[in-house]
Short mmCIF file of C-alpha atoms and ligand atoms in Angstrom, two decimals:
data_model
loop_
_atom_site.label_atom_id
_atom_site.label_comp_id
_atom_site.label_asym_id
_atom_site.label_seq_id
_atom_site.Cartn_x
_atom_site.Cartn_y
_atom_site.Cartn_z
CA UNK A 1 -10.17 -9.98 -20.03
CA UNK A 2 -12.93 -7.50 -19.68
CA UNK A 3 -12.18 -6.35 -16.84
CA UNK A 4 -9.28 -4.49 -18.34
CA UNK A 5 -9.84 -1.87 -20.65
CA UNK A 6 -6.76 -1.96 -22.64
CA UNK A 7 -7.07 -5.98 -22.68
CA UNK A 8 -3.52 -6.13 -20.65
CA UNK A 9 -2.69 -9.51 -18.66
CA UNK A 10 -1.52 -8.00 -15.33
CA UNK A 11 1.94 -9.23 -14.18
CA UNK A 12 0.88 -9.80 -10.09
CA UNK A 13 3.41 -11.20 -7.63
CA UNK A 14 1.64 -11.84 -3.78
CA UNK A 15 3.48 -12.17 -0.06
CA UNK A 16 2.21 -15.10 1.92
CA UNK A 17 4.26 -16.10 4.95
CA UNK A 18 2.38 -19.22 6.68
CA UNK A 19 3.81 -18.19 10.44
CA UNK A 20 0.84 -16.02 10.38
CA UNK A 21 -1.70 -18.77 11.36
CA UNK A 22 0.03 -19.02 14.91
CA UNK A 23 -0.54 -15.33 15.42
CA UNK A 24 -3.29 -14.40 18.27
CA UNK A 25 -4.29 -11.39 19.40
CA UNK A 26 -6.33 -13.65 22.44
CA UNK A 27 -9.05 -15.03 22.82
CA UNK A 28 -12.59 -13.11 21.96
CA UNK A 29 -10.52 -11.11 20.73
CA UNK A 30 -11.95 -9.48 16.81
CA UNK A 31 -8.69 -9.40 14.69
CA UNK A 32 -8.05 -13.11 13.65
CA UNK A 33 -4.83 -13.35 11.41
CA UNK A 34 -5.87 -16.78 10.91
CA UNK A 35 -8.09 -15.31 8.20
CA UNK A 36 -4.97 -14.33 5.82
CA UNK A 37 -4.47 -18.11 6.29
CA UNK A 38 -7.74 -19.18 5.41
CA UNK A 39 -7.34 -16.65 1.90
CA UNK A 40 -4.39 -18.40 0.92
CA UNK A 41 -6.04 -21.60 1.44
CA UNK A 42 -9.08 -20.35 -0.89
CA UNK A 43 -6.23 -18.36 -3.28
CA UNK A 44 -4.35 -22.44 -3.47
CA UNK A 45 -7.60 -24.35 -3.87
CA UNK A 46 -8.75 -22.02 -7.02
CA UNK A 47 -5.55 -22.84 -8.50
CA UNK A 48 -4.69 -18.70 -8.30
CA UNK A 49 -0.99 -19.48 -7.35
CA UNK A 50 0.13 -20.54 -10.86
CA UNK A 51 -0.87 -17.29 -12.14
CA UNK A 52 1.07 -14.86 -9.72
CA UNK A 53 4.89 -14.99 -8.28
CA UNK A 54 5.24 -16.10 -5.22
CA UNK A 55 7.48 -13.20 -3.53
CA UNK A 56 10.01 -15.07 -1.18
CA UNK A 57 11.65 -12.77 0.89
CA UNK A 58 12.83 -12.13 4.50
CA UNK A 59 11.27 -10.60 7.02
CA UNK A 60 12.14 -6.60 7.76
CA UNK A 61 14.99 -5.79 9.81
CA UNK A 62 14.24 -3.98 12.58
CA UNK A 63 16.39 -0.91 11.23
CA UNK A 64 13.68 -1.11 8.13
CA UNK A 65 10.87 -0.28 10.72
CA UNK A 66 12.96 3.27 11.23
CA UNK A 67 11.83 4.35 7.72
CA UNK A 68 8.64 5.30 9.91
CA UNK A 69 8.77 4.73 13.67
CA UNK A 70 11.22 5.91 16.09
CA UNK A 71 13.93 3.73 18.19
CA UNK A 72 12.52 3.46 21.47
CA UNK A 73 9.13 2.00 20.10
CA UNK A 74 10.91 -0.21 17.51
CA UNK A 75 13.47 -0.85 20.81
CA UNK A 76 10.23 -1.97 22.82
CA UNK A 77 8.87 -4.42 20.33
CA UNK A 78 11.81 -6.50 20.24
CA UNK A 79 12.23 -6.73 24.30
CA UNK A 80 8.13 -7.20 24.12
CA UNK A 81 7.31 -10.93 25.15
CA UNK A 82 4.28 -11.41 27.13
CA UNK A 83 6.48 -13.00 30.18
CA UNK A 84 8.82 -10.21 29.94
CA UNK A 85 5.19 -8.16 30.32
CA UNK A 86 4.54 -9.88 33.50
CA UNK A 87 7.67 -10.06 35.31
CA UNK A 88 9.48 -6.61 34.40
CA UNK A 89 7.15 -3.25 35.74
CA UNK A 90 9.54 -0.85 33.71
CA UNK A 91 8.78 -2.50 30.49
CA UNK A 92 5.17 -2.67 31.59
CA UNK A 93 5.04 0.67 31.80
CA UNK A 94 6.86 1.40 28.69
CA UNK A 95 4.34 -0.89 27.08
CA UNK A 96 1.19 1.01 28.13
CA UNK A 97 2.99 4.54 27.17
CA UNK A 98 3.27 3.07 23.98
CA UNK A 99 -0.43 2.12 23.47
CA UNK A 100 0.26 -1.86 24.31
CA UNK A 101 -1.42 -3.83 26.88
CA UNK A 102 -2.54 -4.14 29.28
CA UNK A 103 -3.22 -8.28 29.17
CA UNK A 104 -6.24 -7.98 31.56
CA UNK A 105 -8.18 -11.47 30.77
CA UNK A 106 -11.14 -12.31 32.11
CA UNK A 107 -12.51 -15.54 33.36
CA UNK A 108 -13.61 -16.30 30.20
CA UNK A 109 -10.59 -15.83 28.26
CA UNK A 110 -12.00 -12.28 26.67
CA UNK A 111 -8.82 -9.74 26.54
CA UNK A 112 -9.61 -6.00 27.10
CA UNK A 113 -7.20 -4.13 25.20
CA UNK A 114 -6.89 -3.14 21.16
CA UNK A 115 -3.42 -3.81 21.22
CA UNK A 116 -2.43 -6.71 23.32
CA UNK A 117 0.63 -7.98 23.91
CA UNK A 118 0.99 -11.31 21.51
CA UNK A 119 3.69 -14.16 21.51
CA UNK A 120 5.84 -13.50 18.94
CA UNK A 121 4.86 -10.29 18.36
CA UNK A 122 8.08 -8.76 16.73
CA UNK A 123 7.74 -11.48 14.24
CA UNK A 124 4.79 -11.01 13.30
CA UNK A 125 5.30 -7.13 12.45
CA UNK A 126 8.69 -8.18 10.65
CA UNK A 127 7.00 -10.87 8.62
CA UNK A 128 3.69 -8.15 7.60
CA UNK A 129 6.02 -5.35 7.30
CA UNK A 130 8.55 -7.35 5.25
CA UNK A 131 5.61 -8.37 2.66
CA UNK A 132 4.38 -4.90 2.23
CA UNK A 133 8.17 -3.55 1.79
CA UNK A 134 8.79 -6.75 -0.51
CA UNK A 135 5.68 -6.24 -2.72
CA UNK A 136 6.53 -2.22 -2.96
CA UNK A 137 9.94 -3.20 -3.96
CA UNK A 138 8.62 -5.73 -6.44
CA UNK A 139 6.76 -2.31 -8.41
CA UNK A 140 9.78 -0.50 -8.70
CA UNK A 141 12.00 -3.20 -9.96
CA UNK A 142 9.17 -2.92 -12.66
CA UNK A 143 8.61 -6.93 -13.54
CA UNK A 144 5.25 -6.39 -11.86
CA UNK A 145 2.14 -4.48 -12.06
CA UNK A 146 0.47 -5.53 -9.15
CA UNK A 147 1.67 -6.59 -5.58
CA UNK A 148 -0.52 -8.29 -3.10
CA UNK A 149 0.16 -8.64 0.37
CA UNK A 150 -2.96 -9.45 2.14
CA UNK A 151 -1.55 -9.56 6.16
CA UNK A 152 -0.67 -6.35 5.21
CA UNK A 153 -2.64 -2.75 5.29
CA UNK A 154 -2.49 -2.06 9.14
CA UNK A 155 -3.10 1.79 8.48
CA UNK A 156 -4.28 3.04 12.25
CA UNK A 157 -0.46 2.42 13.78
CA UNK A 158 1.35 5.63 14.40
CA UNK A 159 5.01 6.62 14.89
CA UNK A 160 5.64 5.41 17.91
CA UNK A 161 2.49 4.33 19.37
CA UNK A 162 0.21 1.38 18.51
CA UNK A 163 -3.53 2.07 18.02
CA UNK A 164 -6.10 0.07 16.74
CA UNK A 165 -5.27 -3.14 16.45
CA UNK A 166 -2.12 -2.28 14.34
CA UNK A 167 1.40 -2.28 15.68
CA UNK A 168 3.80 -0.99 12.65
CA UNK A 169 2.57 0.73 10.12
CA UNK A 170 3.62 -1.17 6.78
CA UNK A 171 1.54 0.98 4.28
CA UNK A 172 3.70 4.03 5.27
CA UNK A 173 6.85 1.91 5.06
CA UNK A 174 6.09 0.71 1.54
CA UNK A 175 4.57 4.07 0.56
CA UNK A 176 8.09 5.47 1.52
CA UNK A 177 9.62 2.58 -0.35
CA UNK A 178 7.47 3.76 -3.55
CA UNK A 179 8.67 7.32 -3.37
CA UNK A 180 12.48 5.82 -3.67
CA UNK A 181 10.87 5.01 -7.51
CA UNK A 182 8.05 7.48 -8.11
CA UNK A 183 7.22 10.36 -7.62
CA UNK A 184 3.46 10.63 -7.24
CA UNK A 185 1.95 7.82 -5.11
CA UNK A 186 -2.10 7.88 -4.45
CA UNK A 187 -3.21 6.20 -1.10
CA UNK A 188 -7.14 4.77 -1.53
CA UNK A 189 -8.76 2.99 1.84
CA UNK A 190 -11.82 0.88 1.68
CA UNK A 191 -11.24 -0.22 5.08
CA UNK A 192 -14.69 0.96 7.41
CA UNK A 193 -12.49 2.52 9.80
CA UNK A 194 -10.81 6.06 9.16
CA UNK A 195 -6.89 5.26 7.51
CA UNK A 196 -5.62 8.49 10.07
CA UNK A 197 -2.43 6.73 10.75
CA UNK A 198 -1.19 7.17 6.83
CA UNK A 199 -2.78 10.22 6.30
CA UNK A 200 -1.16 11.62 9.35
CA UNK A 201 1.80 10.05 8.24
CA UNK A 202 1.85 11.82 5.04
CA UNK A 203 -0.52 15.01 5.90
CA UNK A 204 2.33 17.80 4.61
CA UNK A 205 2.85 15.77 1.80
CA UNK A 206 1.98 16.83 -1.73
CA UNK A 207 3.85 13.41 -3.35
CA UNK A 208 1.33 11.01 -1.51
CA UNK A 209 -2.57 11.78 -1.87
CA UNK A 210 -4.48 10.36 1.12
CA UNK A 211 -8.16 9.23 -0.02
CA UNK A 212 -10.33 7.14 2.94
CA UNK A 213 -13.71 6.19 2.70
CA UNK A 214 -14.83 5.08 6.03
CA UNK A 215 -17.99 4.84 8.54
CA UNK A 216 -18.00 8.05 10.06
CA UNK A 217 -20.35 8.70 13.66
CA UNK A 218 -20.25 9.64 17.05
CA UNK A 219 -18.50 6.41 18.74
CA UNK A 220 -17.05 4.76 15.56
CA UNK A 221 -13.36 4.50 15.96
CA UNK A 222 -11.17 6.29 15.38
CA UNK A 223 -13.75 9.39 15.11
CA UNK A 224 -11.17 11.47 12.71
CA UNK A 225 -11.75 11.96 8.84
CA UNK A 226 -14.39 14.66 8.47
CA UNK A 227 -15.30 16.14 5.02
CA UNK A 228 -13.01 19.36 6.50
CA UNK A 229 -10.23 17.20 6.82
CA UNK A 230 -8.23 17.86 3.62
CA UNK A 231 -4.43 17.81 4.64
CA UNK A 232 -1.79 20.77 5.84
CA UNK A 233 0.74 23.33 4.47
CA UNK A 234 2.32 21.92 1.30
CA UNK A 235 -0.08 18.84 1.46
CA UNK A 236 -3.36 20.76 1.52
CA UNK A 237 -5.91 18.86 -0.65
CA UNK A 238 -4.19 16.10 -0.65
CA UNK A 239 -5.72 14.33 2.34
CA UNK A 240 -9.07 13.80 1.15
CA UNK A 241 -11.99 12.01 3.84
CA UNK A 242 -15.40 10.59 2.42
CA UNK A 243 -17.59 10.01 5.86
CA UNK A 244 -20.41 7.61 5.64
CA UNK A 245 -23.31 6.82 7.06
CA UNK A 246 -23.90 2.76 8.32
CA UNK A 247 -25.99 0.82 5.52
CA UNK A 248 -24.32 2.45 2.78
CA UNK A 249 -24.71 -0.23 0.35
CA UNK A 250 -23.12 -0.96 -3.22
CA UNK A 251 -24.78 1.21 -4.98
CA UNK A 252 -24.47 4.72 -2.65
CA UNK A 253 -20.81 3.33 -2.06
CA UNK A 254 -20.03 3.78 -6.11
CA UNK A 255 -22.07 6.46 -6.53
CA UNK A 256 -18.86 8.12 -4.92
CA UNK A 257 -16.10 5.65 -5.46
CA UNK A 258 -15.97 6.21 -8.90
CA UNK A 259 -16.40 9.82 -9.47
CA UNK A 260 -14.06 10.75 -6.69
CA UNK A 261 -11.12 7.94 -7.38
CA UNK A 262 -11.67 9.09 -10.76
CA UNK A 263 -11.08 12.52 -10.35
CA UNK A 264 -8.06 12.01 -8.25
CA UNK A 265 -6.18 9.45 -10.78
CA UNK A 266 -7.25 12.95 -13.32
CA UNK A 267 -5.64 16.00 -11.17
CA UNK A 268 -3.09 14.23 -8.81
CA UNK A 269 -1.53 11.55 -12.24
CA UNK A 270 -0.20 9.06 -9.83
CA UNK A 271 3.15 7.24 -10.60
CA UNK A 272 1.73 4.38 -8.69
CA UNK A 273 -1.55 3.58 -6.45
CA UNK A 274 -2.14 1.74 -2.95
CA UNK A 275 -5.27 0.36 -2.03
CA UNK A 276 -5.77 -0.27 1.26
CA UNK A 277 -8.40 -3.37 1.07
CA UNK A 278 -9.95 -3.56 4.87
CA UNK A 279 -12.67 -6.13 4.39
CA UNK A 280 -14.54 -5.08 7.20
CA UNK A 281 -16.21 -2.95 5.15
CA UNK A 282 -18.70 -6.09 3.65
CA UNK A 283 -22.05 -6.11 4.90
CA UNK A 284 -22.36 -8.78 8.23
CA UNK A 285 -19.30 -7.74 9.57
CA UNK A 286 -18.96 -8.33 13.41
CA UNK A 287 -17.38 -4.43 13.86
CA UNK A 288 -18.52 -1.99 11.19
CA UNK A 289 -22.11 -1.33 9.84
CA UNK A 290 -21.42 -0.65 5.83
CA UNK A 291 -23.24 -3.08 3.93
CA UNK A 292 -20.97 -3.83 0.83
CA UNK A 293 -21.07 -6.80 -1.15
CA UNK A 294 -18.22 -8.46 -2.16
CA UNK A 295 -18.74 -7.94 -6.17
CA UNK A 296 -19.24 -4.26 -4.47
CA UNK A 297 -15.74 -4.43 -2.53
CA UNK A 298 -13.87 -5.63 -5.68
CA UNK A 299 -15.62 -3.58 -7.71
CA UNK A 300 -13.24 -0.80 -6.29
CA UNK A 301 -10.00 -3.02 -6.90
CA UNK A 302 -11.09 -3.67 -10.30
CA UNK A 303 -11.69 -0.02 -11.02
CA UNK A 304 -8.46 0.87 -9.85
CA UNK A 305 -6.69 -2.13 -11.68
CA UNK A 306 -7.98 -0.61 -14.83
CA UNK A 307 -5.62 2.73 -14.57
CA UNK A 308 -3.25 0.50 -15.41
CA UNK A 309 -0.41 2.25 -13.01
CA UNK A 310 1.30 0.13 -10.52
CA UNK A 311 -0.85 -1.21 -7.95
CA UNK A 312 -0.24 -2.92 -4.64
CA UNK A 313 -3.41 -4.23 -2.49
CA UNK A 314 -2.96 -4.71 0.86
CA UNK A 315 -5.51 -6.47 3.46
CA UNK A 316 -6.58 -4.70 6.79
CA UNK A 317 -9.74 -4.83 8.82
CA UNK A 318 -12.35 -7.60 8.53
CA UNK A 319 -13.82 -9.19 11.01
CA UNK A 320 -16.42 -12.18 9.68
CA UNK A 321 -13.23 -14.22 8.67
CA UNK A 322 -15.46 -16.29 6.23
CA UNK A 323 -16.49 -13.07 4.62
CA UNK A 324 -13.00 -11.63 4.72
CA UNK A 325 -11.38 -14.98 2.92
CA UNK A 326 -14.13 -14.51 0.43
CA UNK A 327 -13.46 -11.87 -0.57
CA UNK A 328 -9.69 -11.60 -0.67
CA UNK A 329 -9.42 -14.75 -2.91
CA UNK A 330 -11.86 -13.08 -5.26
CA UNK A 331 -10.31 -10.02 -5.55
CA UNK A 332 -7.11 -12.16 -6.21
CA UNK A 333 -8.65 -13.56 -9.03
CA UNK A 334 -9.57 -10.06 -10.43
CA UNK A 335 -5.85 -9.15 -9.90
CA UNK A 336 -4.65 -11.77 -12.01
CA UNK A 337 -7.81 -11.13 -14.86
CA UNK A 338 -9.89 -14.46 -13.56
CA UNK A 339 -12.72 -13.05 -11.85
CA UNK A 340 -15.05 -14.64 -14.51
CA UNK A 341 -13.25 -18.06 -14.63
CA UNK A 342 -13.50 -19.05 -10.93
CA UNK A 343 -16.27 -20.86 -9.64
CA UNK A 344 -18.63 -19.44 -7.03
CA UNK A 345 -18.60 -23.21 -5.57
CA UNK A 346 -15.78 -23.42 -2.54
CA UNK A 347 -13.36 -26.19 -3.78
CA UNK A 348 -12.65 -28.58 -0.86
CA UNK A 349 -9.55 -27.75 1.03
CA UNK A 350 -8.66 -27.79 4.77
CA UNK A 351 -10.44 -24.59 5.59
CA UNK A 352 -13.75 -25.63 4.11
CA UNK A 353 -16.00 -25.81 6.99
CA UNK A 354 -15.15 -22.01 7.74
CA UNK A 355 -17.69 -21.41 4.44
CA UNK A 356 -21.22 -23.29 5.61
CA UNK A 357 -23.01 -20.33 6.78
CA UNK A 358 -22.94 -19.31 3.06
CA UNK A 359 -23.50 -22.64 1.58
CA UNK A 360 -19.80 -23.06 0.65
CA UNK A 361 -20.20 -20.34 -1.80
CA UNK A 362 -18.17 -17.29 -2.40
CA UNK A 363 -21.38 -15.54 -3.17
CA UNK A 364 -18.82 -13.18 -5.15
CA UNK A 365 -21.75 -12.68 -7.87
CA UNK A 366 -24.52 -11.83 -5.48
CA UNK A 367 -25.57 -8.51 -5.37
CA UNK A 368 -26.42 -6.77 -2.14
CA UNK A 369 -30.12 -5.98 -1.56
CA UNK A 370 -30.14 -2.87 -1.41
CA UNK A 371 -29.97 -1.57 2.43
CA UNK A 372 -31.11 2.23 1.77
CA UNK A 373 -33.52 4.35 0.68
CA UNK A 374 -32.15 6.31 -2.76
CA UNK A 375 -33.25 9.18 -0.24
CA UNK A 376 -31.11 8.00 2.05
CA UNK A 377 -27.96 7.54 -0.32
CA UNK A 378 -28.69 11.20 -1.71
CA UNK A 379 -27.47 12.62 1.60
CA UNK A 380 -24.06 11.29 -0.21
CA UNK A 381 -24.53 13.58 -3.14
CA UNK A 382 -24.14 16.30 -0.86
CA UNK A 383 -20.23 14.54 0.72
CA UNK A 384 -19.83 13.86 -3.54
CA UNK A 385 -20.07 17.36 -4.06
CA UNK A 386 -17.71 18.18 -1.41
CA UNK A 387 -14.78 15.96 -2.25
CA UNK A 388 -15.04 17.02 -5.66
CA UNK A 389 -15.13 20.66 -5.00
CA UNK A 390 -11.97 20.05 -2.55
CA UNK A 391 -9.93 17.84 -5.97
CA UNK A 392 -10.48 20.92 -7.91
CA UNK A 393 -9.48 23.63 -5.52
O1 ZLS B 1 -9.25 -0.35 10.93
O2 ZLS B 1 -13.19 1.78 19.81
C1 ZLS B 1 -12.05 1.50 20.12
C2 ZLS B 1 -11.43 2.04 21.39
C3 ZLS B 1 -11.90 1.69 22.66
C4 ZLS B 1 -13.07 0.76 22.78
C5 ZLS B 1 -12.61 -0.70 22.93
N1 ZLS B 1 -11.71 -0.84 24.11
C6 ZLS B 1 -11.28 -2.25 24.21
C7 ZLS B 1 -10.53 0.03 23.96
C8 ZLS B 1 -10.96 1.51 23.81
C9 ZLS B 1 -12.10 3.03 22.18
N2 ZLS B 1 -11.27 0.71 19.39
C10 ZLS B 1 -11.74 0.10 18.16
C11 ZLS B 1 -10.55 -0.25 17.30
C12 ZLS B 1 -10.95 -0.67 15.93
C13 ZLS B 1 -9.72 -0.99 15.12
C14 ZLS B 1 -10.04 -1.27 13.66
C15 ZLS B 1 -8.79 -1.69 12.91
C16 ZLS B 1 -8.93 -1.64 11.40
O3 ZLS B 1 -9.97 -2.46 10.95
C17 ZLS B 1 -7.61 -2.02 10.70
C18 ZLS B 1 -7.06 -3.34 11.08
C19 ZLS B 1 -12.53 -1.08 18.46
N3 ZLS B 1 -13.72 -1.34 17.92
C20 ZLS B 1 -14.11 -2.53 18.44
C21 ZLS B 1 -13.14 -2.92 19.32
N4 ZLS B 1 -12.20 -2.01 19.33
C22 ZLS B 1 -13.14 -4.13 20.09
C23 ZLS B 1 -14.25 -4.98 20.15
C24 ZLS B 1 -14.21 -6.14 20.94
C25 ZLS B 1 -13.06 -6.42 21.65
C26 ZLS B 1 -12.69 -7.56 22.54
C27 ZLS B 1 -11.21 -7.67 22.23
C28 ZLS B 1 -10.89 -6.20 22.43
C29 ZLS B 1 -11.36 -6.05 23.86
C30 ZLS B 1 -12.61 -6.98 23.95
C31 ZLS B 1 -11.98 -5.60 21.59
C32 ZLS B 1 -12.00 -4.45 20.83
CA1 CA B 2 -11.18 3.69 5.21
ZN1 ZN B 3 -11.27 -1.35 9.96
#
């Protein structure tokens, strides 16, 4: 395939555990895990299954989750049922302490909290968690070369404390998992929002490099990951940040992608690489203001995928499900060395009205017009500069 330097059919195994269609985070509210269903739905219809493994595997156990987070929050999750919510005030209040709930609806149905409290909700970490840890294991055992787990990359949830939509954290579980095999792993997040609860995570660190390229302004969440923000004690320089301004398009976006991620594989010779894959970085997407395209997006998976070291993608953000399934299915197919074999036409399957709006296309070939002035994208140079100054220091 071209897309891979040395010519090398990847060996790709992917995590897919159906129970996540009957996850809800409420109604109006943005995170719809219904859109990892409606990627595997794409990922079938292309025919992509017959060219990874399918990882079957359990869920985590909760004493996995202690890799990372601490008892008492693990110990909360599992008593956490929405009735239990309701009816017992000490777990209430345990709840809130811990960054979950309130479940204040309003008349309309609209919930008013990041992290509410969801039916089923220890499942649904187990089950995300479990494909992360499953797809990490699946690189060390060394029959693969990349792992996908697409309802994973929930990089905002700390220790003992959800935040931002995420509950556990499985990229620092399966980073941990990694180390058990490697000895260098690099960390790259093309989600829009800030990846602070992995960097944090690993911020002492000088075996995990932390690299996040993210919308960056007074009011975007989380409002962490400066240009200054490199990374403490033994792990200085190896938390790197690249801030951005909304409308960065493809172009601008690449212009440090690839010179950065390229100088980081160069000084920091990863064992193994993690790329966090938030989708909400594509242009039209209901939270952030980046304007990628979604040749753009994979353009960064494809990049990576031709270092050639272990790889494991993982999902995140994305919030225009249509765009979000999109892209995920086509950055399957460049996983598994397809990207110029599948059709831009949506094949008919069950989730096929989702895709009208874009005239059942996966518009994975269109390019982005081009959102800013090259004035505009040179106030980049100056971040470029920067973050390459910081990988040599
Ligand atoms: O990276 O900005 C915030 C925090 C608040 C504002 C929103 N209120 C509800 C809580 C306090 C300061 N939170 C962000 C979180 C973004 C998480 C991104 C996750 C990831 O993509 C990885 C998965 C935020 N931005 C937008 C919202 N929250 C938000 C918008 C609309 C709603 C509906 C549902 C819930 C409440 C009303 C909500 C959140
Ligand atoms: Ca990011
Ligand atoms: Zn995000």
């Amino acid at each position: 395939s071209p897309s891979c330097p040395d010519g090398r059919k990847r060996r790709v195994c992917y995590y897919y555990d159906p129970g996540i269609s009957n996850v809800d985070y409420g109604k109006g509210h943005s995170m719809v895990p219904r859109r990892v269903a409606m990627t595997h739905g794409l990922v079938a219809s292309y025919g992509l299954l017959n060219d990874m493994t399918r990882l079957r595997t359990r869920p985590a156990s909760p004493e996995e989750l202690l890799a990372f987070h601490d008892q008492k929050y693990v110990d909360l999750l599992g008593r956490l049922t929405p009735a239990a919510y309701i009816s017992d005030g000490d777990l209430r209040r345990t709840a809130e302490e811990h960054g979950i709930g309130p479940v204040r609806r309003w008349d309309d149905g609209a919930c008013t909290n990041d992290n509410p409290v969801i039916d089923g909700l220890m499942e649904y970490c187990l089950s995300y968690a479990g494909g992360s840890l499953a797809a990490a294991r699946a690189l060390c055992g060394g029959d693969h070369d990349v792992a996908i787990n697409w309802s994973g990359g929930m990089h905002h949830a700390c220790r003992g404390h959800a935040n931002g939509f995420c509950y556990v954290n499985d990229i620092v579980l399966a980073i941990k998992q990694l180390l058990g095999r490697f000895r260098r792993v690099l960390y790259v997040d093309i989600d829009a929002h800030h990846g602070d609860g992995v960097e944090k995570a690993f911020a002492d660190s000088n075996q995990v490099m932390t690299l996040s390229f993210h919308q960056y302004q007074t009011d975007f969440f989380p409002g962490t990951g400066s240009i200054d923000d490199v990374g403490d004690g033994a792990g200085r320089y190896h938390a790197l940040n690249v801030p951005l301004k909304k409308g960065m398009d493809d172009q601008g976006y690449h212009e440090l992608f690839k010179p950065i991620v390229g100088k980081a594989m160069q000084v920091f010779q990863p064992d193994a690489v993690v790329l966090q894959c938030g989708a909400d970085s594509l242009s039209g997407d209901r939270l952030a203001g980046l304007e990628l395209s979604v040749g753009g997006h994979a353009e960064c998976v494809r990049y990576l995928r031709g270092f050639n070291a272990p790889l494991l993608l993982l999902g995140g953000g994305g919030y225009t499900i249509n765009h979000v399934a999109s892209c995920w299915c086509y950055e399957t197919a460049v996983a598994v060395g397809k990207e110029d074999e599948i059709a831009d036409e949506i094949p008919h399957h069950p989730y096929d009205h989702y895709y009208r709006s874009q005239g059942y296309k996966l518009q994975c070939r269109t390019e982005a017009p081009g959102s800013l002035s090259s004035g505009e994208n040179k106030d980049a140079a100056a971040i470029r500069v920067k973050a390459l100054e910081h990988l040599s220091a």
